[in-house]
Amino acid sequence: MDVRRRMRLMAVTIAALPLVLGGCTAERERAAERAGRAAPAPVVDLSPADRARDVPISAEIGTSVAHGRVTGVRLTDDKGRQVPGEPRQDGTSWVPNAPLAGGRTYTAEVTVTGDGGRTATRRTTFTTAPKPTKPAITSTLYFAGNQTYGTAMPVTVAFDPGVPKEARAAVQKRLFVRTDPPQPGTWSWLEDGTQAYYRAPDFWRPGTRISVRAALEGLPIGKDLVGDAEHRATSKIGRQVSLDIDNATKQMSVFRDGKLVRRIPVSLGKPSTPSSSGKMVIMEKHERTTFDTRGEPDGGYVVDVDDAQRLTWGGEFIHSAPWSEGDQGNTNVSHGCANVSATAADWLMGITQVGDLVTVTGTEVPLRAGNGWTAWNVSWDEFAKGSALPVPAGLRPSPHTVPHPGAVAGGGSPGPTPSASGG
């Protein structure tokens, strides 16, 4: 074959390539179109049901989808105003950013994309109930906004009266916590339902930003109660500080960033009014307060104290006690508090934060669950058992055991009526 004939054949072959490639592309497009037609249509189940009435103002837009996924939700009221909100992480529903108004009509438009790529829109229109007539359960969020907390700070919600066991899952679903950087955890309930705590398996990392929403207003709680209010707060975690108090030595060891920075002599509760042993959290701090124990079984005194830091609802504090400085480090003479010198108490006020861990060992009585924010007084496995919802199996403490939080880089009311007894 001469050179000119070979060149003509090459030219014909090259000219034919675009036709072949174009044919392949068209075939792929036709195959994708056939696959889209063959894919089952998405099956969508929305709640509240269309034309539903007396819907609670806490309602979410439930989005159950088979053979597809939700790609958009638009909720508008009867005046055409759009309601802001966001989907749950598991995709089971879309949550309005605030309670809905009572006695109003809303329309939800949910866009779904099927497995074959086609989209469809489903709608549901419902009317909310007027203002509830059932009594409201009182809820209190012990997590204020724009604060800096210690690394052991649990998010605590208290309920009065306690939430019945059968209603706790519904309540827990409306308690939202976000952390940045992510550090997932779980909620855990006291046996009587008067408090729920949220924490991660490990202590919070310094610098973590925590946002909390307790979306309880109008929420049906059991057969006879509704939620009372919407609570929100965002705060951050500060430096690591923890206190270890050993009754055997009558010494307090103060740790910062996992390192011992000071030892302080203490006098704990005398045998008739012993201090509690366990893992507590500093709940509040007062430069000056009054302990009034009149009417209490072992009380009967009124005294002003300086530099007081609450550890329990029952009235155990760390505080300045110049009257017992001669006993500090050798003899227990208090009514259950940790007495320290005036100088040491003032220094402690400058280094501690609400949410710092305080561990007391060697006293005559154990810390009672719920007497303070006792989320760290049990193991992670025990804590997780208190959740009313499933806890992810992979949510476990770090395998690296550390002696102090932050050392790793990187009921009626809430218990007994809060007392300022001290001693």
Coordinates of C-alpha atoms in Angstrom, one line a residue:
M1 CA 0.0 0.0 0.0
D2 CA 1.5 3.3 -1.0
V3 CA 1.9 6.3 1.3
R4 CA -1.0 8.3 -0.3
R5 CA -3.5 5.5 0.2
R6 CA -2.5 5.0 3.8
M7 CA -3.0 8.8 4.5
R8 CA -6.5 8.6 2.9
L9 CA -7.4 5.7 5.2
M10 CA -6.2 7.5 8.3
A11 CA -8.2 10.6 7.3
V12 CA -11.4 8.5 7.0
T13 CA -10.8 6.8 10.3
I14 CA -10.1 10.1 12.1
A15 CA -13.2 11.7 10.6
A16 CA -15.3 8.8 11.8
L17 CA -14.2 9.0 15.4
P18 CA -16.5 12.0 16.4
L19 CA -19.4 10.0 15.0
V20 CA -18.5 7.0 17.1
L21 CA -17.9 9.1 20.3
G22 CA -21.1 11.0 19.7
G23 CA -23.0 7.7 19.3
C24 CA -21.5 6.4 22.7
T25 CA -22.5 9.7 24.4
A26 CA -26.1 9.5 23.1
E27 CA -26.3 5.8 24.1
R28 CA -25.2 6.6 27.6
E29 CA -27.8 9.4 27.8
R30 CA -30.5 7.0 26.6
A31 CA -29.4 4.4 29.1
A32 CA -29.5 6.9 32.0
E33 CA -33.0 8.0 30.8
R34 CA -34.2 4.3 30.7
A35 CA -32.7 3.8 34.2
G36 CA -34.5 6.9 35.5
R37 CA -37.8 5.5 34.1
A38 CA -37.1 2.1 35.6
A39 CA -36.3 3.4 39.1
P40 CA -39.2 3.2 41.4
A41 CA -41.0 6.5 42.1
P42 CA -40.2 7.9 45.5
V43 CA -42.8 7.1 48.2
V44 CA -43.3 10.1 50.6
D45 CA -45.1 10.1 53.9
L46 CA -45.5 13.6 55.5
S47 CA -46.7 14.6 58.9
P48 CA -48.8 16.3 60.2
A49 CA -51.3 14.8 57.9
D50 CA -53.0 17.0 55.3
R51 CA -56.0 18.9 56.8
A52 CA -55.0 17.9 60.3
R53 CA -56.3 20.1 63.1
D54 CA -55.3 20.9 66.6
V55 CA -51.6 20.2 65.8
P56 CA -49.3 21.1 68.7
I57 CA -47.2 24.3 68.2
S58 CA -44.1 22.2 68.7
A59 CA -44.8 20.3 65.5
E60 CA -42.1 19.2 63.1
I61 CA -42.5 18.3 59.5
G62 CA -42.0 14.6 59.4
T63 CA -40.5 13.4 56.1
S64 CA -40.4 9.6 55.6
V65 CA -39.1 8.8 52.1
A66 CA -38.5 5.5 50.3
H67 CA -36.6 5.4 47.0
G68 CA -35.4 9.0 47.3
R69 CA -34.3 11.8 49.6
V70 CA -35.6 15.1 50.8
T71 CA -33.9 18.0 49.0
G72 CA -36.0 20.9 50.2
V73 CA -38.6 22.0 52.7
R74 CA -40.6 25.2 52.6
L75 CA -43.1 26.0 55.3
T76 CA -45.4 29.0 55.1
D77 CA -48.2 30.4 57.3
D78 CA -51.6 31.5 56.3
K79 CA -50.3 34.9 55.4
G80 CA -47.7 33.6 53.1
R81 CA -44.8 34.2 55.4
Q82 CA -42.0 31.6 55.3
V83 CA -41.1 29.9 58.5
P84 CA -37.3 29.3 58.9
G85 CA -36.1 25.9 60.1
E86 CA -33.6 23.1 59.4
P87 CA -33.6 19.3 59.0
R88 CA -32.6 16.9 61.7
Q89 CA -29.3 15.2 61.2
D90 CA -30.9 11.9 60.6
G91 CA -33.3 13.3 58.0
T92 CA -36.5 12.1 59.8
S93 CA -38.0 15.6 60.1
W94 CA -37.6 19.3 59.5
V95 CA -37.7 21.4 62.6
P96 CA -38.9 25.1 62.7
N97 CA -36.5 27.5 64.4
A98 CA -39.3 28.6 66.8
P99 CA -42.6 27.3 68.1
L100 CA -45.5 27.8 65.6
A101 CA -48.3 30.2 66.4
G102 CA -51.4 28.8 67.9
G103 CA -54.6 28.6 65.9
R104 CA -52.9 29.2 62.5
T105 CA -52.8 27.3 59.3
Y106 CA -49.5 26.2 57.7
T107 CA -48.6 24.6 54.4
A108 CA -45.4 22.6 54.0
E109 CA -44.0 21.9 50.5
V110 CA -41.5 19.1 50.5
T111 CA -39.3 18.5 47.5
V112 CA -38.0 15.0 47.0
T113 CA -35.4 13.7 44.5
G114 CA -35.9 10.0 43.6
D115 CA -33.2 7.5 43.1
G116 CA -33.5 7.9 39.3
G117 CA -32.9 11.7 39.6
R118 CA -36.4 12.9 39.1
T119 CA -37.9 15.5 41.5
A120 CA -41.4 15.8 42.9
T121 CA -43.1 18.1 45.4
R122 CA -45.6 16.9 48.1
R123 CA -47.7 19.2 50.2
T124 CA -49.5 19.1 53.5
T125 CA -51.7 21.8 55.1
F126 CA -52.5 21.7 58.8
T127 CA -53.9 24.0 61.5
T128 CA -52.3 24.4 64.9
A129 CA -54.2 24.1 68.2
P130 CA -55.1 27.2 70.2
K131 CA -53.3 28.0 73.4
P132 CA -53.0 24.7 75.5
T133 CA -55.3 24.4 78.5
K134 CA -53.3 21.6 80.1
P135 CA -50.9 22.6 82.9
A136 CA -47.4 23.3 81.8
I137 CA -44.4 21.5 83.2
T138 CA -41.7 24.0 84.5
S139 CA -38.4 23.6 82.8
T140 CA -35.1 25.4 83.7
L141 CA -32.0 25.4 81.6
Y142 CA -28.8 25.5 83.7
F143 CA -26.6 26.7 80.9
A144 CA -26.5 30.5 80.4
G145 CA -25.4 32.3 77.2
N146 CA -22.2 34.2 76.6
Q147 CA -20.4 32.5 79.5
T148 CA -17.1 30.7 79.8
Y149 CA -17.5 27.3 81.5
G150 CA -15.1 24.6 82.8
T151 CA -14.4 21.4 80.9
A152 CA -16.8 19.3 83.1
M153 CA -19.8 21.6 82.5
P154 CA -22.8 19.4 81.8
V155 CA -25.8 20.9 80.0
T156 CA -28.6 20.5 82.6
V157 CA -32.4 20.8 82.1
A158 CA -34.5 20.6 85.3
F159 CA -38.3 19.7 85.3
D160 CA -41.0 20.4 87.9
P161 CA -42.7 18.0 88.2
G162 CA -40.5 15.3 86.9
V163 CA -41.1 14.0 83.4
P164 CA -42.8 10.6 83.4
K165 CA -40.7 7.8 82.0
E166 CA -43.0 7.1 79.1
A167 CA -42.7 10.8 77.9
R168 CA -38.9 11.2 78.2
A169 CA -38.1 10.1 74.7
A170 CA -40.4 12.7 73.2
V171 CA -38.9 15.4 75.5
Q172 CA -35.3 14.3 74.8
K173 CA -35.9 14.6 71.0
R174 CA -36.6 18.3 71.6
L175 CA -33.3 18.9 73.5
F176 CA -30.7 20.0 70.9
V177 CA -27.0 20.4 71.5
R178 CA -24.3 21.4 69.0
T179 CA -20.6 21.6 69.6
D180 CA -17.9 23.2 67.6
P181 CA -15.6 21.5 67.0
P182 CA -17.9 18.4 67.1
Q183 CA -17.8 16.4 70.3
P184 CA -21.0 14.3 70.4
G185 CA -22.6 13.1 73.6
T186 CA -26.0 12.0 74.9
W187 CA -28.6 13.0 77.4
S188 CA -29.2 11.0 80.6
W189 CA -32.2 11.2 83.0
L190 CA -32.3 11.0 86.8
E191 CA -34.6 8.2 87.9
D192 CA -37.3 10.6 89.0
G193 CA -37.2 12.6 85.8
T194 CA -36.4 15.9 87.5
Q195 CA -33.1 16.5 85.7
A196 CA -31.6 15.5 82.4
Y197 CA -27.9 16.0 81.8
Y198 CA -26.0 16.2 78.5
R199 CA -22.3 15.4 78.2
A200 CA -19.8 13.8 75.9
P201 CA -17.9 10.6 76.8
D202 CA -14.8 12.7 77.6
F203 CA -14.5 16.2 79.2
W204 CA -15.0 19.1 76.8
R205 CA -12.0 20.3 74.9
P206 CA -10.9 23.9 75.9
G207 CA -12.2 26.3 73.3
T208 CA -15.3 24.2 72.4
R209 CA -18.4 26.3 71.5
I210 CA -21.6 24.8 72.8
S211 CA -25.1 25.8 71.5
V212 CA -28.2 24.5 73.3
R213 CA -31.9 24.6 72.4
A214 CA -34.6 23.2 74.6
A215 CA -37.6 23.5 72.3
L216 CA -40.3 22.5 74.8
E217 CA -43.0 25.2 74.4
G218 CA -46.3 23.5 73.7
L219 CA -44.8 20.0 73.5
P220 CA -47.3 17.4 74.8
I221 CA -45.7 15.6 77.8
G222 CA -47.5 12.5 78.7
K223 CA -51.3 12.7 78.9
D224 CA -51.7 15.7 81.2
L225 CA -48.9 18.1 80.7
V226 CA -47.3 20.4 78.1
G227 CA -43.9 22.1 77.8
D228 CA -43.7 25.6 79.1
A229 CA -41.0 27.5 77.2
E230 CA -38.3 27.7 74.6
H231 CA -34.7 28.0 76.0
R232 CA -31.6 28.9 74.0
A233 CA -28.0 29.6 75.0
T234 CA -24.5 29.5 73.4
S235 CA -21.3 29.6 75.5
K236 CA -17.7 28.4 75.3
I237 CA -15.4 26.1 77.3
G238 CA -12.4 27.8 78.9
R239 CA -9.2 26.6 80.4
Q240 CA -8.9 23.3 82.2
V241 CA -9.1 23.5 86.0
S242 CA -9.9 20.7 88.4
L243 CA -9.8 20.3 92.2
D244 CA -9.1 17.1 94.1
I245 CA -9.9 17.1 97.8
D246 CA -8.6 14.1 99.9
N247 CA -10.1 13.7 103.3
A248 CA -7.3 11.4 104.4
T249 CA -4.7 14.2 104.0
K250 CA -7.1 17.2 104.4
Q251 CA -5.5 18.7 101.3
M252 CA -7.0 20.2 98.1
S253 CA -4.8 19.7 95.0
V254 CA -5.5 22.3 92.3
F255 CA -4.7 21.3 88.7
R256 CA -4.5 23.6 85.6
D257 CA -4.1 22.0 82.2
G258 CA -3.4 18.7 83.9
K259 CA -0.6 20.1 86.0
L260 CA -0.5 20.5 89.8
V261 CA -0.3 24.2 90.6
R262 CA -1.1 24.4 94.3
R263 CA -2.0 22.4 97.4
I264 CA -4.4 24.0 99.9
P265 CA -5.2 22.7 103.5
V266 CA -8.9 22.1 104.1
S267 CA -11.3 21.2 106.8
L268 CA -14.3 19.1 105.7
G269 CA -17.5 18.1 107.4
K270 CA -17.3 16.8 110.9
P271 CA -18.7 13.3 111.6
S272 CA -22.2 14.5 112.4
T273 CA -22.4 16.6 109.2
P274 CA -20.0 14.9 106.7
S275 CA -19.0 16.1 103.3
S276 CA -20.1 14.0 100.3
S277 CA -17.5 12.0 98.4
G278 CA -17.9 12.0 94.6
K279 CA -17.4 13.9 91.4
M280 CA -19.1 17.3 91.6
V281 CA -19.1 20.4 89.5
I282 CA -18.8 24.0 90.6
M283 CA -22.4 25.3 90.1
E284 CA -22.2 29.0 91.1
K285 CA -19.7 31.5 92.6
H286 CA -20.4 34.2 95.1
E287 CA -18.0 36.9 96.4
R288 CA -20.2 37.1 99.4
T289 CA -23.3 35.2 100.5
T290 CA -25.3 34.3 103.6
F291 CA -25.7 30.8 104.9
D292 CA -29.1 30.5 106.7
T293 CA -29.8 27.1 108.1
R294 CA -32.6 28.0 110.5
G295 CA -35.3 25.3 110.1
E296 CA -32.9 22.6 108.9
P297 CA -32.4 19.5 111.1
D298 CA -28.7 20.1 111.8
G299 CA -28.8 23.9 111.3
G300 CA -29.9 26.9 113.2
Y301 CA -27.2 29.5 112.3
V302 CA -26.9 32.5 110.1
V303 CA -23.4 33.5 108.8
D304 CA -22.0 35.7 106.1
V305 CA -19.2 34.0 104.1
D306 CA -16.8 35.3 101.4
D307 CA -15.7 33.6 98.2
A308 CA -18.2 30.8 98.2
Q309 CA -18.5 28.2 95.4
R310 CA -21.5 25.9 95.4
L311 CA -21.0 22.1 94.8
T312 CA -24.4 20.6 95.7
W313 CA -28.0 21.6 96.0
G314 CA -27.9 20.5 99.6
G315 CA -25.6 23.3 100.5
E316 CA -22.0 22.1 100.2
F317 CA -19.6 24.8 99.2
I318 CA -15.9 25.6 99.1
H319 CA -15.6 28.9 100.9
S320 CA -13.4 31.2 103.0
A321 CA -13.5 30.1 106.7
P322 CA -11.0 32.2 108.7
W323 CA -12.5 30.9 111.9
S324 CA -11.3 27.3 111.1
E325 CA -7.8 28.1 109.8
G326 CA -6.2 26.4 112.8
D327 CA -8.1 23.2 111.9
Q328 CA -7.5 23.2 108.2
G329 CA -5.2 20.5 107.1
N330 CA -5.8 18.3 110.2
T331 CA -9.3 18.3 111.6
N332 CA -12.8 18.3 110.1
V333 CA -15.1 20.9 111.8
S334 CA -17.5 22.2 109.1
H335 CA -21.1 21.5 108.5
G336 CA -20.2 19.7 105.2
C337 CA -18.4 22.4 103.3
A338 CA -14.8 22.5 102.3
N339 CA -13.3 25.3 104.6
V340 CA -10.2 27.0 103.3
S341 CA -8.3 30.1 104.4
A342 CA -9.4 33.6 103.4
T343 CA -6.2 33.9 101.2
A344 CA -6.7 30.5 99.5
A345 CA -10.4 31.2 98.9
D346 CA -9.7 34.5 97.2
W347 CA -7.0 32.8 95.0
L348 CA -9.4 30.0 94.1
M349 CA -12.1 32.5 93.0
G350 CA -9.6 33.9 90.5
I351 CA -8.7 30.6 88.9
T352 CA -11.9 28.5 88.9
Q353 CA -15.0 28.6 86.6
V354 CA -18.5 27.3 86.9
G355 CA -18.3 23.8 85.4
D356 CA -14.9 22.9 86.8
L357 CA -14.7 19.4 88.2
V358 CA -14.3 18.9 92.0
T359 CA -13.5 15.4 93.2
V360 CA -13.9 14.6 96.9
T361 CA -12.6 11.3 98.3
G362 CA -12.5 9.5 101.7
T363 CA -15.5 10.9 103.5
E364 CA -18.3 9.1 105.3
V365 CA -21.1 9.4 102.7
P366 CA -21.3 9.2 98.9
L367 CA -22.6 11.9 96.7
R368 CA -26.3 11.3 96.0
A369 CA -27.4 11.4 92.3
G370 CA -29.0 14.7 91.5
N371 CA -27.5 16.5 94.5
G372 CA -25.9 19.0 92.2
W373 CA -24.9 18.4 88.6
T374 CA -23.8 14.8 89.1
A375 CA -23.3 13.8 85.4
W376 CA -19.6 12.8 86.0
N377 CA -20.3 10.8 89.2
V378 CA -21.0 7.6 87.1
S379 CA -19.1 5.8 84.4
W380 CA -20.0 6.5 80.8
D381 CA -21.8 3.1 80.4
E382 CA -23.9 3.9 83.4
F383 CA -24.6 7.4 82.2
A384 CA -25.6 6.2 78.7
K385 CA -28.2 3.8 80.3
G386 CA -30.1 6.9 81.5
S387 CA -30.8 8.0 77.9
A388 CA -34.4 7.7 76.7
L389 CA -33.2 7.3 73.1
P390 CA -30.6 4.9 71.6
V391 CA -27.0 5.9 72.1
P392 CA -24.7 5.3 69.1
A393 CA -22.6 2.2 69.8
G394 CA -19.4 4.0 68.7
L395 CA -19.8 6.8 71.3
R396 CA -17.1 5.7 73.8
P397 CA -14.6 7.5 76.1
S398 CA -11.1 7.9 74.8
P399 CA -8.9 4.9 75.4
H400 CA -6.3 7.2 76.9
T401 CA -7.1 7.5 80.6
V402 CA -6.1 10.9 82.1
P403 CA -6.3 11.9 85.7
H404 CA -7.8 15.3 85.1
P405 CA -10.2 16.8 82.6
G406 CA -8.5 18.7 79.8
A407 CA -5.1 17.1 80.2
V408 CA -5.4 15.6 76.7
A409 CA -4.5 18.0 74.0
G410 CA -6.3 18.6 71.0
G411 CA -37.9 17.3 91.5
G412 CA -39.9 19.1 92.5
S413 CA -36.9 21.2 91.7
P414 CA -33.6 19.9 90.5
G415 CA -32.9 17.9 93.6
P416 CA -33.7 19.2 97.0
T417 CA -34.7 22.9 97.2
P418 CA -31.4 24.7 96.6
S419 CA -30.1 25.6 100.0
A420 CA -27.5 28.1 101.0
S421 CA -26.8 26.3 104.3
G422 CA -23.1 25.7 103.9
G423 CA -20.8 25.4 106.9

